[in-house]
Tab-separated table of C-alpha atoms in Angstrom:
chain	number	residue	atom	x	y	z
A	1	ARG	CA	-37.871	-5.261	-83.088
A	2	ASN	CA	-34.933	-4.096	-85.197
A	3	SER	CA	-31.350	-4.915	-84.083
A	4	VAL	CA	-28.788	-2.426	-85.328
A	5	SER	CA	-25.165	-1.583	-84.659
A	6	PRO	CA	-24.108	1.285	-82.406
A	7	HIS	CA	-23.559	4.650	-84.125
A	8	ARG	CA	-19.762	4.601	-84.506
A	9	GLY	CA	-17.855	7.726	-83.563
A	10	SER	CA	-20.804	9.205	-81.663
A	11	GLY	CA	-21.408	9.744	-78.006
A	12	VAL	CA	-25.028	8.683	-78.394
A	13	ARG	CA	-26.369	5.200	-77.950
A	14	VAL	CA	-29.898	4.266	-78.954
A	15	ARG	CA	-31.078	1.783	-76.392
A	16	ASN	CA	-33.901	-0.596	-75.644
A	17	PRO	CA	-35.773	-0.119	-72.394
A	18	LEU	CA	-34.636	-2.732	-69.862
A	19	TRP	CA	-31.109	-2.383	-68.484
A	20	SER	CA	-28.258	0.122	-68.464
A	21	HIS	CA	-24.546	-0.814	-68.361
A	22	ARG	CA	-22.450	1.666	-66.443
A	23	ASN	CA	-18.882	1.243	-65.324
A	24	GLY	CA	-19.002	-2.408	-66.267
A	25	SER	CA	-22.017	-3.323	-64.116
A	26	SER	CA	-25.720	-3.557	-64.896
A	27	HIS	CA	-28.420	-1.892	-62.872
A	28	ARG	CA	-31.832	-0.411	-63.211
A	29	ILE	CA	-31.974	3.338	-63.041
A	30	GLY	CA	-32.920	4.273	-59.516
A	31	SER	CA	-32.224	0.847	-58.023
A	32	SER	CA	-29.378	-1.245	-56.627
A	33	CYS	CA	-27.461	-3.834	-58.607
A	34	SER	CA	-28.876	-6.655	-56.519
A	35	GLY	CA	-32.150	-6.639	-58.470
A	36	ALA	CA	-34.175	-6.213	-55.293
A	37	LYS	CA	-36.779	-3.485	-55.389
A	38	GLN	CA	-35.400	-0.438	-53.686
A	39	PRO	CA	-37.140	2.774	-52.540
A	40	THR	CA	-36.860	5.334	-55.354
A	41	LEU	CA	-37.182	9.128	-55.305
A	42	VAL	CA	-38.217	10.716	-58.557
A	43	LEU	CA	-37.929	14.505	-58.847
A	44	LEU	CA	-39.821	16.166	-61.682
A	45	ASP	CA	-39.491	19.616	-63.079
A	46	ARG	CA	-42.892	21.201	-63.587
A	47	ASP	CA	-43.228	23.368	-66.740
A	48	GLY	CA	-42.429	21.418	-69.855
A	49	VAL	CA	-42.433	18.081	-68.037
A	50	LEU	CA	-45.774	17.784	-66.248
A	51	ASN	CA	-47.605	20.700	-67.852
A	52	TYR	CA	-47.432	22.733	-70.998
A	53	ASP	CA	-44.703	25.410	-70.883
A	54	VAL	CA	-46.593	28.589	-71.805
A	55	GLY	CA	-43.436	30.662	-72.188
A	56	THR	CA	-42.495	33.924	-70.518
A	57	PRO	CA	-43.664	35.088	-67.989
A	58	GLY	CA	-44.970	31.583	-67.107
A	59	VAL	CA	-48.118	30.144	-65.554
A	60	LEU	CA	-49.694	33.070	-63.728
A	61	THR	CA	-53.207	31.800	-63.262
A	62	VAL	CA	-54.955	28.470	-62.726
A	63	GLY	CA	-56.335	28.825	-66.262
A	64	ASP	CA	-52.811	28.879	-67.629
A	65	PHE	CA	-52.074	25.422	-66.225
A	66	SER	CA	-52.772	22.301	-68.338
A	67	LEU	CA	-51.157	18.897	-67.870
A	68	LEU	CA	-49.327	17.382	-70.795
A	69	PRO	CA	-50.918	14.214	-72.245
A	70	GLY	CA	-49.999	11.151	-70.248
A	71	ALA	CA	-48.412	13.126	-67.386
A	72	ALA	CA	-50.973	12.146	-64.750
A	73	GLN	CA	-50.854	8.501	-65.778
A	74	ALA	CA	-47.069	8.624	-65.585
A	75	VAL	CA	-47.132	9.908	-62.012
A	76	ALA	CA	-49.684	7.249	-61.085
A	77	ARG	CA	-47.464	4.543	-62.563
A	78	LEU	CA	-44.453	5.770	-60.543
A	79	LYS	CA	-46.547	5.711	-57.376
A	80	ARG	CA	-47.828	2.187	-58.087
A	81	HIS	CA	-44.158	1.162	-58.531
A	82	GLY	CA	-43.469	2.422	-55.034
A	83	ALA	CA	-41.634	5.619	-55.897
A	84	VAL	CA	-41.668	8.824	-53.896
A	85	VAL	CA	-42.588	11.526	-56.427
A	86	CYS	CA	-41.983	15.253	-55.988
A	87	VAL	CA	-41.944	18.372	-58.105
A	88	CYS	CA	-38.889	20.697	-58.065
A	89	THR	CA	-39.634	23.903	-59.904
A	90	ASN	CA	-38.247	27.413	-60.328
A	91	GLN	CA	-41.089	29.955	-60.159
A	92	THR	CA	-39.341	33.300	-60.455
A	93	CYS	CA	-42.681	34.912	-61.285
A	94	VAL	CA	-43.237	35.234	-57.493
A	95	GLY	CA	-39.872	36.896	-56.919
A	96	LYS	CA	-40.553	39.262	-59.791
A	97	GLY	CA	-43.875	40.273	-58.167
A	98	LEU	CA	-46.019	38.919	-61.044
A	99	ILE	CA	-48.019	36.644	-58.757
A	100	SER	CA	-48.243	36.119	-54.999
A	101	GLN	CA	-47.214	33.011	-53.098
A	102	THR	CA	-50.903	32.454	-52.406
A	103	ARG	CA	-51.681	32.428	-56.140
A	104	LEU	CA	-48.848	29.958	-56.720
A	105	ASP	CA	-50.254	27.689	-54.007
A	106	GLU	CA	-53.628	27.818	-55.762
A	107	ILE	CA	-51.965	26.804	-59.034
A	108	HIS	CA	-50.307	23.880	-57.307
A	109	ASP	CA	-53.526	22.872	-55.625
A	110	HIS	CA	-55.105	22.833	-59.060
A	111	MET	CA	-52.193	20.752	-60.373
A	112	ARG	CA	-52.816	18.119	-57.653
A	113	VAL	CA	-56.550	18.054	-58.516
A	114	LEU	CA	-55.852	17.595	-62.263
A	115	LEU	CA	-53.358	14.798	-61.576
A	116	ILE	CA	-55.982	12.797	-59.672
A	117	GLN	CA	-58.768	13.630	-62.113
A	118	GLN	CA	-56.691	12.437	-65.087
A	119	GLY	CA	-54.510	9.785	-63.484
A	120	GLY	CA	-56.740	8.358	-60.802
A	121	PRO	CA	-56.230	8.091	-57.057
A	122	ASP	CA	-52.642	6.879	-57.359
A	123	ALA	CA	-51.475	10.131	-59.000
A	124	VAL	CA	-50.609	11.870	-55.764
A	125	LEU	CA	-47.431	13.905	-55.351
A	126	ASP	CA	-45.378	13.476	-52.190
A	127	GLY	CA	-44.150	17.074	-52.240
A	128	VAL	CA	-43.727	20.244	-54.223
A	129	PHE	CA	-40.498	22.146	-53.800
A	130	VAL	CA	-40.330	25.660	-55.208
A	131	ALA	CA	-37.634	28.282	-55.632
A	132	THR	CA	-39.325	31.657	-56.010
A	133	THR	CA	-36.440	34.154	-56.037
A	134	SER	CA	-36.006	36.231	-59.167
A	135	THR	CA	-33.012	35.676	-61.421
A	136	ASP	CA	-31.605	38.987	-60.210
A	137	GLU	CA	-31.081	37.556	-56.746
A	138	GLU	CA	-28.454	35.061	-55.652
A	139	CYS	CA	-30.030	31.848	-54.469
A	140	ASP	CA	-28.626	28.463	-53.576
A	141	ARG	CA	-32.041	26.779	-54.078
A	142	ARG	CA	-32.890	27.971	-57.589
A	143	LYS	CA	-31.865	25.597	-60.312
A	144	PRO	CA	-29.110	25.112	-61.507
A	145	ALA	CA	-28.021	25.506	-57.861
A	146	PRO	CA	-28.534	22.307	-55.874
A	147	GLY	CA	-30.317	23.592	-52.784
A	148	MET	CA	-33.915	22.719	-53.754
A	149	VAL	CA	-32.902	19.200	-54.957
A	150	LEU	CA	-30.905	18.626	-51.828
A	151	GLU	CA	-33.847	19.702	-49.698
A	152	ALA	CA	-36.109	17.171	-51.460
A	153	VAL	CA	-33.475	14.417	-51.050
A	154	ARG	CA	-33.074	15.122	-47.333
A	155	THR	CA	-36.770	15.525	-46.676
A	156	HIS	CA	-37.519	12.085	-48.045
A	157	GLY	CA	-34.566	10.304	-46.487
A	158	PHE	CA	-32.411	9.691	-49.545
A	159	GLU	CA	-29.323	11.578	-48.336
A	160	GLY	CA	-26.391	9.164	-48.859
A	161	ASP	CA	-28.648	7.044	-51.150
A	162	GLU	CA	-28.581	9.287	-54.199
A	163	LYS	CA	-28.094	6.308	-56.497
A	164	ASN	CA	-31.813	5.703	-56.025
A	165	VAL	CA	-32.743	9.233	-57.039
A	166	THR	CA	-33.708	10.297	-60.547
A	167	PHE	CA	-34.322	13.826	-61.831
A	168	VAL	CA	-36.536	14.374	-64.854
A	169	GLY	CA	-36.296	17.790	-66.537
A	170	ASP	CA	-36.426	19.581	-69.833
A	171	THR	CA	-33.583	22.111	-69.531
A	172	VAL	CA	-29.848	22.267	-68.959
A	173	HIS	CA	-30.500	23.924	-65.604
A	174	ASP	CA	-32.515	20.895	-64.467
A	175	ALA	CA	-29.675	18.531	-65.310
A	176	GLN	CA	-27.109	20.813	-63.697
A	177	ALA	CA	-29.117	21.069	-60.501
A	178	ALA	CA	-29.297	17.296	-60.354
A	179	TYR	CA	-25.596	16.947	-61.006
A	180	ASN	CA	-24.684	19.651	-58.478
A	181	ALA	CA	-26.805	17.751	-55.872
A	182	GLY	CA	-25.051	14.473	-56.569
A	183	VAL	CA	-28.035	12.874	-58.317
A	184	PRO	CA	-26.565	10.427	-60.859
A	185	ASN	CA	-29.688	9.522	-62.786
A	186	ARG	CA	-30.690	12.347	-65.078
A	187	ILE	CA	-33.362	12.298	-67.767
A	188	THR	CA	-34.245	15.036	-70.269
A	189	VAL	CA	-37.671	14.844	-71.938
A	190	GLY	CA	-38.467	15.929	-75.466
A	191	THR	CA	-41.242	18.252	-74.390
A	192	GLY	CA	-40.970	21.881	-73.359
A	193	HIS	CA	-37.431	23.181	-73.813
A	194	GLY	CA	-36.225	19.591	-74.376
A	195	GLN	CA	-38.032	19.267	-77.686
A	196	GLU	CA	-35.115	20.627	-79.720
A	197	VAL	CA	-32.457	18.315	-78.299
A	198	TYR	CA	-34.708	15.251	-78.671
A	199	GLU	CA	-35.568	16.093	-82.260
A	200	ALA	CA	-31.880	16.812	-83.010
A	201	LEU	CA	-30.915	13.392	-81.710
A	202	ARG	CA	-33.647	11.763	-83.767
A	203	GLU	CA	-32.479	13.591	-86.884
A	204	ALA	CA	-28.845	12.729	-86.278
A	205	HIS	CA	-29.662	9.061	-85.682
A	206	GLY	CA	-32.631	8.764	-87.999
A	207	GLY	CA	-31.089	5.769	-89.731
A	208	GLU	CA	-31.138	3.847	-86.500
A	209	VAL	CA	-34.543	4.859	-85.207
A	210	GLU	CA	-37.664	3.397	-86.744
A	211	GLY	CA	-41.248	2.920	-85.568
A	212	ASP	CA	-42.823	4.626	-82.617
A	213	LYS	CA	-40.590	7.614	-81.752
A	214	LYS	CA	-42.078	7.792	-78.256
A	215	ARG	CA	-40.289	4.580	-77.376
A	216	THR	CA	-36.848	5.696	-78.559
A	217	VAL	CA	-34.304	6.148	-75.752
A	218	PHE	CA	-31.047	8.009	-76.282
A	219	VAL	CA	-28.175	7.913	-73.822
A	220	VAL	CA	-25.635	10.708	-74.438
A	221	ASN	CA	-22.223	9.836	-73.103
A	222	TYR	CA	-20.169	12.644	-74.616
A	223	PHE	CA	-20.601	15.515	-77.011
A	224	CYS	CA	-21.267	14.543	-80.542
A	225	ASP	CA	-22.845	16.349	-83.461
A	226	ILE	CA	-25.630	18.232	-81.646
A	227	PRO	CA	-25.368	21.856	-80.416
A	228	HIS	CA	-23.596	21.963	-77.065
A	229	ALA	CA	-25.946	24.613	-75.717
A	230	TRP	CA	-28.543	21.906	-75.228
A	231	LEU	CA	-26.387	19.856	-72.903
A	232	ALA	CA	-23.730	20.578	-70.285
A	233	PRO	CA	-20.617	18.372	-70.250
A	234	GLU	CA	-20.705	17.771	-66.499
A	235	THR	CA	-24.214	16.315	-66.718
A	236	LEU	CA	-23.260	13.527	-69.039
A	237	PRO	CA	-24.176	10.699	-69.341
A	238	ILE	CA	-27.784	11.768	-69.693
A	239	THR	CA	-30.798	9.908	-70.950
A	240	VAL	CA	-33.068	11.708	-73.448
A	241	VAL	CA	-36.569	10.474	-74.134
A	242	ALA	CA	-39.765	11.710	-75.783
A	243	ASP	CA	-41.847	12.673	-72.739
A	244	ILE	CA	-42.615	11.935	-69.107
A	245	ALA	CA	-44.341	8.636	-69.985
A	246	ALA	CA	-41.173	7.456	-71.714
A	247	ALA	CA	-39.094	8.688	-68.799
A	248	VAL	CA	-41.215	6.633	-66.376
A	249	GLU	CA	-40.752	3.595	-68.615
A	250	VAL	CA	-36.953	4.036	-68.295
A	251	ILE	CA	-37.214	4.474	-64.512
A	252	VAL	CA	-39.500	1.491	-63.988
A	253	THR	CA	-38.011	-0.938	-66.451
A	254	GLY	CA	-34.493	0.442	-67.049
A	255	ILE	CA	-32.609	0.559	-70.310
A	256	LYS	CA	-30.674	-2.151	-72.116
A	257	ASP	CA	-27.259	-1.787	-73.742
A	258	SER	CA	-25.611	-4.478	-75.816
A	259	ASN	CA	-21.950	-4.798	-76.798
A	260	GLU	CA	-23.109	-6.751	-79.885
A	261	GLY	CA	-25.445	-4.064	-81.108
A	262	VAL	CA	-28.284	-1.803	-80.110
A	263	ASP	CA	-31.928	-2.742	-79.988
A	264	VAL	CA	-34.419	-0.073	-81.135
A	265	VAL	CA	-38.001	-0.812	-80.281
């Protein structure tokens, strides 16, 4: 393990999975400061987080849907850890008339089957929340609006307990929806649309990051030297990791910050 100093003058810290220091106190992401295991709700975007993002117009058939490597195992790990795990996804292809609600349901049935086939019997989702209106329509459920996230939070009994909710996404809209819903734990993965921001962070902090890039965790506290279009100021601080497996590592074990330096593993 290499111990290095923080990147001076930057809003990015490269951290070692274990604990996160926020507002002077230490806590695991998605748990209380007491250290006792608390119920946790993890909300996952779909395209680019769980499955390959196939681009516009999106996944229109069962054949278009393929899980990303390690996604099923990541869901299973969350479930074994006691988390409630749900998908929150915009599927405007329904509102645009490209596919029917029935076809979308078939795709999500297929997703559930693949999760269990690849991740084992623990890889079971607790819910799938979908916003299907087209972008031409106003909608308080479609991300970046908070409605769909709030619905998931209420459905699973986490209203007023948002400190134990984490949203994992790959776009600015995912992070904004979480922020707008009062979800404080926000993670962006370096797959799908998140690939560019993750690679930009690795390039900007290449001198600090060595070894297995999939284990590198960035916590962005304020804008630095990466294009602002990739992040929204209101969503900071935000954690940026390689993929869903790395996100689950952060959720389950937390992230560690040190005033003496930063550990990169």
